[in-house]
Coordinates of C-alpha atoms and ligand atoms in Angstrom, one line a residue:
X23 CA 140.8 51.1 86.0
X24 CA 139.5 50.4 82.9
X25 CA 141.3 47.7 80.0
X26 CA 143.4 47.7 76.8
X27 CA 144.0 45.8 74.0
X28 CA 146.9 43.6 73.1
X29 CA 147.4 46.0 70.4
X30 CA 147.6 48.9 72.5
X31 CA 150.3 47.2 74.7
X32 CA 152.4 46.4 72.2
X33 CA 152.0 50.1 71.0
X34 CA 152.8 51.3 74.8
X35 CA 155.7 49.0 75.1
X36 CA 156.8 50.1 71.6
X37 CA 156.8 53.8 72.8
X38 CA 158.3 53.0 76.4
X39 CA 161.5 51.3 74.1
X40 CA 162.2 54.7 71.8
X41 CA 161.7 56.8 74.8
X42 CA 164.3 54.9 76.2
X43 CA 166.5 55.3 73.4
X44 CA 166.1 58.6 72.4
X45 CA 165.8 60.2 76.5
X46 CA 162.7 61.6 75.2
X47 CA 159.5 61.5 77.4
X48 CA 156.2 60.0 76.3
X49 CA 153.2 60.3 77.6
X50 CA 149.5 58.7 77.1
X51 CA 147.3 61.9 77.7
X52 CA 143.6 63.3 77.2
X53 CA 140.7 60.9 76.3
X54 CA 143.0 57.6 77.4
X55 CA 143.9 58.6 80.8
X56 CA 140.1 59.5 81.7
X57 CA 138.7 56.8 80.1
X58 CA 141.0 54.6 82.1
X59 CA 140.4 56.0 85.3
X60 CA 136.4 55.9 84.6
X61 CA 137.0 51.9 83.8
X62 CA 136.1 52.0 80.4
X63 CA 137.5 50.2 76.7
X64 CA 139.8 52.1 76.0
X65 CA 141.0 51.4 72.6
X66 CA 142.1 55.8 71.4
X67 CA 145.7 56.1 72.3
X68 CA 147.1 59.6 72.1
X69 CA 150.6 60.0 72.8
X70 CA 152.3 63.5 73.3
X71 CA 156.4 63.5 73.6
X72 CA 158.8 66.2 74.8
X73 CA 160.7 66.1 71.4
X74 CA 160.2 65.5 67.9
X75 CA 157.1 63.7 67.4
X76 CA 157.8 62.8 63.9
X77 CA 161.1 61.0 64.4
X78 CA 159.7 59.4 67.2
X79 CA 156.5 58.0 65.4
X80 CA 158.8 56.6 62.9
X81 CA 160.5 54.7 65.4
X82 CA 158.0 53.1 66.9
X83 CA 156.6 52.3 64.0
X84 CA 160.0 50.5 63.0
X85 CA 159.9 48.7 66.1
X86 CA 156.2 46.9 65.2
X87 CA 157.0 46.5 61.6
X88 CA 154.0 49.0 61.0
X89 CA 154.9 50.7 57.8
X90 CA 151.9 53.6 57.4
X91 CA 153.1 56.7 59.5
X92 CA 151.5 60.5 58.1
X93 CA 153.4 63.6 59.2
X94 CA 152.3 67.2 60.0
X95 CA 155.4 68.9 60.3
X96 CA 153.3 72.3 60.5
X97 CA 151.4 71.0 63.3
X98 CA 155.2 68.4 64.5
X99 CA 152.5 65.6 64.9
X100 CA 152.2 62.4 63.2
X101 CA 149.8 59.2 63.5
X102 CA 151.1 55.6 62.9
X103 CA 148.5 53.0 61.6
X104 CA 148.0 49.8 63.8
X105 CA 146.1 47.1 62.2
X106 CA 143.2 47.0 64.2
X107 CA 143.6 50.0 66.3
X108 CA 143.4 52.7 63.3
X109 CA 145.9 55.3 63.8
X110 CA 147.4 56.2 66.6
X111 CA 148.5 59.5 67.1
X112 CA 151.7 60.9 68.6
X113 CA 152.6 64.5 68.9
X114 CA 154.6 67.1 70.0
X115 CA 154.3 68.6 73.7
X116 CA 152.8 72.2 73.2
X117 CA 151.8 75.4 74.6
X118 CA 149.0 77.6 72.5
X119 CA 147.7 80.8 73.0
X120 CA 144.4 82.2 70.5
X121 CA 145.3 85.9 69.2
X122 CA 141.4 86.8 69.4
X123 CA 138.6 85.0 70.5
X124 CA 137.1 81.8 68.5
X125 CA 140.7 81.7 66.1
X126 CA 142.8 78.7 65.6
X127 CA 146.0 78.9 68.4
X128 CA 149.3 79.7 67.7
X129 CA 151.7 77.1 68.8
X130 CA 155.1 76.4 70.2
X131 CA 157.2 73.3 71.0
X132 CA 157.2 73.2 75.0
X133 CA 157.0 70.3 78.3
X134 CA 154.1 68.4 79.4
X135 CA 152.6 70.7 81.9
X136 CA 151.9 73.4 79.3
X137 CA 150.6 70.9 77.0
X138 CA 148.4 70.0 79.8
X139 CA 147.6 73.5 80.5
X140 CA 146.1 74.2 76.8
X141 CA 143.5 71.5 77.5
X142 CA 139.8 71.7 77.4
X143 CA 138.6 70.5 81.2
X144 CA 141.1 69.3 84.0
X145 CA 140.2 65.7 83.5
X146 CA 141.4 66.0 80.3
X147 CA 144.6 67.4 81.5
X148 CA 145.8 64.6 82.9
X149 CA 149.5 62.6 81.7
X150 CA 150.5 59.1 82.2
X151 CA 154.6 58.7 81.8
X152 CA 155.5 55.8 80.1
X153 CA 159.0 54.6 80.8
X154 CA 160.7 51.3 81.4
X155 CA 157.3 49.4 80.2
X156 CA 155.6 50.8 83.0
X157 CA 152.6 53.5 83.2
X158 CA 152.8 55.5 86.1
X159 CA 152.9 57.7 88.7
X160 CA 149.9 59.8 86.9
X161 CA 151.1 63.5 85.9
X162 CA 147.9 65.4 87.4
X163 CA 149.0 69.3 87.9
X164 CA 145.7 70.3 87.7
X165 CA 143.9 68.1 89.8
X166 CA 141.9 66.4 87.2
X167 CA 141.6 63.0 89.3
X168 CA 139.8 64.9 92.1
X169 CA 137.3 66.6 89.8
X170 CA 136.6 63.4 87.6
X171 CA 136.0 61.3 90.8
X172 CA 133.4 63.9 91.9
X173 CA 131.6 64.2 88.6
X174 CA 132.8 68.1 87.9
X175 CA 133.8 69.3 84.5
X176 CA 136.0 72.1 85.5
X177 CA 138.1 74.6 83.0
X178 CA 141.8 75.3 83.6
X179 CA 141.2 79.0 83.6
X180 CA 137.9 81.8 83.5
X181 CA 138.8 82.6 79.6
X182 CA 138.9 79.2 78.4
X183 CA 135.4 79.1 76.8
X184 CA 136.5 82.8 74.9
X185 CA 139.5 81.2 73.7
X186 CA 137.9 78.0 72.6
X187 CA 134.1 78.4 72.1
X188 CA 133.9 74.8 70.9
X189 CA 134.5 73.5 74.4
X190 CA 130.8 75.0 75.3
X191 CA 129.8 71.6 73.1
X192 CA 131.9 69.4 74.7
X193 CA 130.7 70.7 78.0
X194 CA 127.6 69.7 76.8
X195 CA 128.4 66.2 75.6
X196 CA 130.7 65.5 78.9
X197 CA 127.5 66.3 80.9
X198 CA 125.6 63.9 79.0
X199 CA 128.1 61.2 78.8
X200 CA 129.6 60.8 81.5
X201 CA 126.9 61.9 84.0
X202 CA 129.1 65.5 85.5
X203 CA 127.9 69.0 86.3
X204 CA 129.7 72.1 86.0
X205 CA 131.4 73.4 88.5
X206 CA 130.3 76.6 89.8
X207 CA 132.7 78.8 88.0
X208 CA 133.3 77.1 85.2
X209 CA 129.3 77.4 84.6
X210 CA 129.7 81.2 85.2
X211 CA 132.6 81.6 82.6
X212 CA 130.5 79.9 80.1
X213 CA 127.3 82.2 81.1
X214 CA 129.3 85.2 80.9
X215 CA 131.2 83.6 77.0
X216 CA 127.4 83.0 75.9
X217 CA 125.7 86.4 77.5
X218 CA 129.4 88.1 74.9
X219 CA 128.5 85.7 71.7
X220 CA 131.2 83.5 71.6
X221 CA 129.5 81.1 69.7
X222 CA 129.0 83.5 66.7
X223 CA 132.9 83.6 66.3
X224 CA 133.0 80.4 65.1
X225 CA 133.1 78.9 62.0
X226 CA 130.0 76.8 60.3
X227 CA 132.4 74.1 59.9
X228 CA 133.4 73.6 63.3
X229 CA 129.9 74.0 64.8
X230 CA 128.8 70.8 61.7
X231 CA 131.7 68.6 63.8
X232 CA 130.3 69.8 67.2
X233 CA 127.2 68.6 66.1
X234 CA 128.0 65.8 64.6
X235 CA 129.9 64.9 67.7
X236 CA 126.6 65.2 69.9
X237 CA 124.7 63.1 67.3
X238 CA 127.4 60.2 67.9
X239 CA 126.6 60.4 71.5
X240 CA 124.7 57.6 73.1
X241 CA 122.3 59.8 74.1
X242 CA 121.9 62.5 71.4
X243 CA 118.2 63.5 73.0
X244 CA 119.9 64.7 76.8
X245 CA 122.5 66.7 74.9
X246 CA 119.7 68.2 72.5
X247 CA 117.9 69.2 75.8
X248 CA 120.9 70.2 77.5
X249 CA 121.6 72.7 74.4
X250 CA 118.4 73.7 74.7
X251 CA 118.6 74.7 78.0
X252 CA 121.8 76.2 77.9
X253 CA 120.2 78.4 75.3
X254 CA 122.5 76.9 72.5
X255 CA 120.0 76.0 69.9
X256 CA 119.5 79.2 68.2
X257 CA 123.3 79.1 67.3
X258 CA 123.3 75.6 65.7
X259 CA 120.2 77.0 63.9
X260 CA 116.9 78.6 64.6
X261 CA 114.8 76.3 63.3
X262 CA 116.3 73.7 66.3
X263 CA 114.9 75.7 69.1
X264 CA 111.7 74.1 69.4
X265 CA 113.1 70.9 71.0
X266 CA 109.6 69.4 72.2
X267 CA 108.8 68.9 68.1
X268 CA 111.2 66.5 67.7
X269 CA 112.5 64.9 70.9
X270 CA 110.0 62.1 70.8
X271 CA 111.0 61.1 67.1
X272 CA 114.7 61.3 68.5
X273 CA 113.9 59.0 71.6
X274 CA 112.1 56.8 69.1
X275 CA 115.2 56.8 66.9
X276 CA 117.5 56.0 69.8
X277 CA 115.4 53.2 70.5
X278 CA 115.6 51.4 66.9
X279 CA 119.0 51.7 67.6
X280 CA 119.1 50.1 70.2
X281 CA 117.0 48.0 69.0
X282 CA 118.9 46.9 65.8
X283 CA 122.1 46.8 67.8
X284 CA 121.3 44.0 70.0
X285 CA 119.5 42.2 67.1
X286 CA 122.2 42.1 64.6
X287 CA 125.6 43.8 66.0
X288 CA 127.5 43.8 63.0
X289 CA 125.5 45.8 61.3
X290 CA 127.0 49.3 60.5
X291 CA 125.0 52.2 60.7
X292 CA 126.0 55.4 60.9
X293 CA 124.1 57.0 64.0
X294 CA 124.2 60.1 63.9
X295 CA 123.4 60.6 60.5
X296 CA 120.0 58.8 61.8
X297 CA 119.9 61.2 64.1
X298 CA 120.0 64.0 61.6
X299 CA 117.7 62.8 59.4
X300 CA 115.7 63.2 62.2
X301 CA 116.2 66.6 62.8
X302 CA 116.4 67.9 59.3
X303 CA 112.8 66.0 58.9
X304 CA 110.9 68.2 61.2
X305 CA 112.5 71.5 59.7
X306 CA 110.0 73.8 57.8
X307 CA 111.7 73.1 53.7
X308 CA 113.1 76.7 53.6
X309 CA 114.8 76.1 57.2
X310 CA 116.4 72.3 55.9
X311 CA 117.4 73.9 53.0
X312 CA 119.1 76.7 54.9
X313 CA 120.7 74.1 57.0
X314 CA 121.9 72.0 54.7
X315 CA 123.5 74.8 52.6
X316 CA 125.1 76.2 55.9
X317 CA 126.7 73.3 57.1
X318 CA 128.0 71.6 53.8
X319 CA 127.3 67.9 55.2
X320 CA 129.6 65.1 53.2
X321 CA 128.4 63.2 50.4
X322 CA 126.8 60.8 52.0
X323 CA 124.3 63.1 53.8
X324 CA 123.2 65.0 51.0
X325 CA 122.1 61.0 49.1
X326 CA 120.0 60.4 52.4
X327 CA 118.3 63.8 51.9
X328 CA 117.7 62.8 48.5
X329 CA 115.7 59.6 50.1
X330 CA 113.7 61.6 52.5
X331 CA 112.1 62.9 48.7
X332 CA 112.1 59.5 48.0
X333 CA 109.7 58.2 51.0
X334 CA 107.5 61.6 50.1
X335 CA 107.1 60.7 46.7
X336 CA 106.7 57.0 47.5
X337 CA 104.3 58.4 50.3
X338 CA 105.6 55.9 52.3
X339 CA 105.0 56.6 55.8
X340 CA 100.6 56.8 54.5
X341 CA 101.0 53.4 53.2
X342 CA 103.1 51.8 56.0
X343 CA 101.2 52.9 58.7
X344 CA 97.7 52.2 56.5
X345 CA 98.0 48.4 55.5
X346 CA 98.7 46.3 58.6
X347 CA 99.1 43.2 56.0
X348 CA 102.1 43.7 52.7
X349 CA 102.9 41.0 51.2
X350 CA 106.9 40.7 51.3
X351 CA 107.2 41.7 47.4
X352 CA 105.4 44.6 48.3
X353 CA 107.4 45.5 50.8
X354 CA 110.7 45.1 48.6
X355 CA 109.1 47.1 46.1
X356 CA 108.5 50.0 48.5
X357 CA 111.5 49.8 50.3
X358 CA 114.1 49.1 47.9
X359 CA 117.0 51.8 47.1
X360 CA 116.6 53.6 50.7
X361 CA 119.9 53.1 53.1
X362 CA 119.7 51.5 56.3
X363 CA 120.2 55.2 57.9
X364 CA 117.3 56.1 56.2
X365 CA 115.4 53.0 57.1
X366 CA 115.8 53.8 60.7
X367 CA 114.9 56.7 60.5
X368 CA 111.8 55.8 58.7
X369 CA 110.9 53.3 61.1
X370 CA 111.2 55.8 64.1
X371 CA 108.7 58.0 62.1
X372 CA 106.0 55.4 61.0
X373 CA 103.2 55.7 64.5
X374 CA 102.0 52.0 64.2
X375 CA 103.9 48.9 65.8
X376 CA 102.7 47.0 62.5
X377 CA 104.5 49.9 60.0
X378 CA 107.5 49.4 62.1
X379 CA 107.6 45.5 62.1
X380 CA 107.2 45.6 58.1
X381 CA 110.3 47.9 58.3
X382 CA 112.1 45.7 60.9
X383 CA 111.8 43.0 58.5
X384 CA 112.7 44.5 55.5
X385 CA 115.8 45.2 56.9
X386 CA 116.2 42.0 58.8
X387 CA 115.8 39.5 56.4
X388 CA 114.1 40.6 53.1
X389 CA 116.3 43.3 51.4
X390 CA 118.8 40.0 52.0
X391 CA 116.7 37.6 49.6
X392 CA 118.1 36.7 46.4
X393 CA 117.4 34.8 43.3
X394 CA 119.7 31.3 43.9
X395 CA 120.0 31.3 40.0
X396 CA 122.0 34.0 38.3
X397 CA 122.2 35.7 34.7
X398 CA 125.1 33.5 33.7
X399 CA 122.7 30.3 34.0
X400 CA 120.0 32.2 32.6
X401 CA 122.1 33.1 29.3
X402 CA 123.1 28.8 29.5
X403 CA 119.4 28.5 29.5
X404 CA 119.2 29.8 26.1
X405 CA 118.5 34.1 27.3
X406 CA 120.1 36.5 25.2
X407 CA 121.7 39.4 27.5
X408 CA 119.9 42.7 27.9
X409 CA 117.2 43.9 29.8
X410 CA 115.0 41.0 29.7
X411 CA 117.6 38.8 31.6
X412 CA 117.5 41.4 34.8
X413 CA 113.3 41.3 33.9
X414 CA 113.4 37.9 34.8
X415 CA 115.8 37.7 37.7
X416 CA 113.5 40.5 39.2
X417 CA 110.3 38.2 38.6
X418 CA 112.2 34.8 40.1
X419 CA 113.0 37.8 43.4
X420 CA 109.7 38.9 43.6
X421 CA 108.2 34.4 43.7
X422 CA 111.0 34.0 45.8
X423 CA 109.8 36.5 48.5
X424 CA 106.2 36.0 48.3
X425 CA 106.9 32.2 49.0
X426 CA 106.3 30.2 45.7
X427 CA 109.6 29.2 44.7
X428 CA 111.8 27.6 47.3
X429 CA 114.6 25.2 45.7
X430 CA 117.0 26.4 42.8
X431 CA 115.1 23.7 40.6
X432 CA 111.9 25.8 41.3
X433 CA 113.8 28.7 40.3
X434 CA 114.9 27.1 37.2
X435 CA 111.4 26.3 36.2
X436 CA 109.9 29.2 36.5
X437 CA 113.0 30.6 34.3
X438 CA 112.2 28.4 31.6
X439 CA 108.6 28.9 31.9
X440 CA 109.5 33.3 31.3
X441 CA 112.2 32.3 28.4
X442 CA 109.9 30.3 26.5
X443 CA 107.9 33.1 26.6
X444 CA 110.5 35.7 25.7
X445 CA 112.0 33.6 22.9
X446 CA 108.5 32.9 21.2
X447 CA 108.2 36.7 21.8
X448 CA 111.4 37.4 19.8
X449 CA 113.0 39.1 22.7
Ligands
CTP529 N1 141.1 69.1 73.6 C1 141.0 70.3 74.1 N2 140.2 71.3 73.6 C2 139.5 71.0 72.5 C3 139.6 69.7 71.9 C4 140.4 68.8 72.5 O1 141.6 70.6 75.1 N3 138.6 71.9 71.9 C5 142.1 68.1 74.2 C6 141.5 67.3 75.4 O2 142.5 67.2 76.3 C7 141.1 66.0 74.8 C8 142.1 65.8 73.7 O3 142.4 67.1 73.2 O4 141.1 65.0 75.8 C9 141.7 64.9 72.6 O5 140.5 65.5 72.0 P1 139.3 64.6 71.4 O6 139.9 63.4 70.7 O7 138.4 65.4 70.8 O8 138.6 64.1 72.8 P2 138.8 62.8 73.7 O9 139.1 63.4 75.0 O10 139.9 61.9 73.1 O11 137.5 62.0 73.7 P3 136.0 62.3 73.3 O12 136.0 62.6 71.8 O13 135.4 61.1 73.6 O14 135.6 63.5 74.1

């Protein structure tokens, strides 16, 4: 079994309390229950009740003091924000039915074993009761146990992948994750949904979130070749299918991952836009720009493509992987601006261990080196503000790096060295 938080007790116990009160059930389902029977963290709660998920979500949100709870009403679901936990949803038991293939279900308020029923794969069809502060006996109509203990991703029935196209993705990232093959019909139903086009029923937006769910995968590279050999590509976009191009640079990026996450874990990077990077880089310009305008990426995708032009117009990946010896300055100078994403993905592209070192210690230690002194002091120092100040605290940076100034009193000299300069300049 795998282990929960604190927080996710209290939550559980919480839950157990207003479903006590109220006589309605509550449940821990989907992602929670496998990942607990796998033995993994498990910190994603989802809670479904046989009643009115909104008044119930308020409850137990009463109980913890927890005073951030957003309704659906449309969709009788509501998520309750635990301080360390995020939010937590709760909703309402439901069965669903799609009017054509690849459309959004219809619902209605029902029990547990339909909500079950709706699911994606049998292992995710699994319920744990929670009553009385206790979780058990495990609510398994379909036999999802059985088929997670022998590694088989199994659907609940032959339409599924028709109904829900998006689950041919999550096939995909299941086999990947966790290790599981298809069982033998369910790998028919989805050659037969494939051979009929399911996937062209669905939207460009949901394929973006399929594949940005893939890229947050541990291993983006086995799902890339798994969707390659499922014949999946071509959907996601033509210019994809040629896997071979670019699954060395996405091994390479998975290793600076790696690599960065065991050298300094608190650093935040946002994988799989890395991992896009990487596969927008080695699309022809007409294809990436295709792409891009297909999939409508947020924000913070589109500044990263912006910094791919960067490194071309910098030409940085010739000059890294040319000069085995930059001076740290240099370094700043040429790396300066570019996100960490970006970084990553630029050291995964660079073919010399010496281009990726510089990289590595860019980000390591010198995009973190600072001028001691600041502008106030300057100004005290006799500066008037405008550019010149920011000229100088650039210069002081640059010393700084390079390794002639060391002490604040260093720094201060070789201020008062630039002002006398400036000031018998005018400026
Ligand atoms: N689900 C489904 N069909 C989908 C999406 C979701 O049946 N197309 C159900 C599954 O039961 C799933 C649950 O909704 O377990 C929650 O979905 P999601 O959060 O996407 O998946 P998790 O199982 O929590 O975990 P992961 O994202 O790691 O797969």
């Amino acid at each position: 079994m795998g282990f929960i938080t604190e927080e996710t007790i209290a939550f559980i116990e919480a839950v157990s309390i207003v479903s006590v009160e109220t006589g309605i059930a509550a449940y821990a389902v989907g992602g929670f229950v496998r990942e607990l029977f796998l033995g993994e963290k498990n910190e994603d709660i989802d809670i479904t009740v046989e009643g009115d998920a909104i008044q119930f979500a308020k409850q137990v949100a009463r109980l913890l003091n927890l005073t951030n709870v957003q309704t659906h009403p449309q969709f009788q679901t509501a998520s309750v924000q635990a301080p360390s936990e995020g939010w937590i949803d709760i909703v309402t038991a439901r069965s669903e039915y799609y009017p054509y293939p690849g459309a959004l279900p219809v619902v209605k308020s029902s029990n547990i074993t339909e909500d079950l029923r709706r699911r994606d794969f049998t292992f995710n069809a699994m319920a744990i009761p929670i009553r009385e502060r206790k979780m058990l006996p495990l609510v398994d109509p379909f036999s999802g146990l059985k088929d997670l203990q022998k590694g088989l991703i199994r659907i609940m029935h032959p339409k599924s992948f028709h109904d829900d196209p998006t689950r041919i993705f999550r096939a995909v990232r299941y086999q990947t994750r966790l290790n599981f093959q298809l069982e033998a019909e369910t790998k028919e139903a989805m050659q037969t949904a494939l051979k009929a086009n399911v996937l062209e029923t669905i939207s460009n937006d949901r394929i973006r979130n399929e594949l940005i769910a893939i890229l947050h995968e541990q291993c983006p590279n086995n799902a890339l070749r798994l969707l390659d050999e499922w014949n999946i590509l071509k959907y996601i976009h033509p210019g994809l299918t040629a896997v071979h191009a670019y699954n060395g640079l996405i091994s390479q990026i998975q290793s600076s991952l790696t690599q960065f996450a065991l050298l300094i874990p608190f650093y935040k990077i946002v994988s799989w836009e890395v991992y896009l990077l990487g596969l927008i880089s080695i699309l022809q310009p007409d294809d990436a720009q295709n792409f891009l305008e297909r999939y409508h990426f947020p924000r913070s995708v589109q500044n990263k493509i912006d910094e791919l032009r960067v490194v071309q117009e910098r030409d940085l990946i010739n000059i890294l992987e040319q000069h085995d010896h930059l001076k740290p300055s240099r370094l700043v100078e040429l790396l300066d601006g570019l996100s960490k994403e970006t970084l990553l993905w630029l050291m995964a592209k660079v073919s010399t261990p010496q281009a990726r070192f510089h990289i590595s210690l860019y980000l390591r230690t010198l995009r973190h080196v600072k001028p001691q002194i600041n502008g106030h002091t300057l100004l005290k120092m006799g500066m008037k503000p405008g550019k010149a100040v920011g000229d100088v605290l650039r210069a002081i940076r640059k010393e700084k790096l390079d390794g002639r100034l060391i002490t604040l009193d260093d720094e201060k000299t070789y201020a008062k060295k630039w002002i006398d300069t400036y000031l018998t300049d005018g400026t």
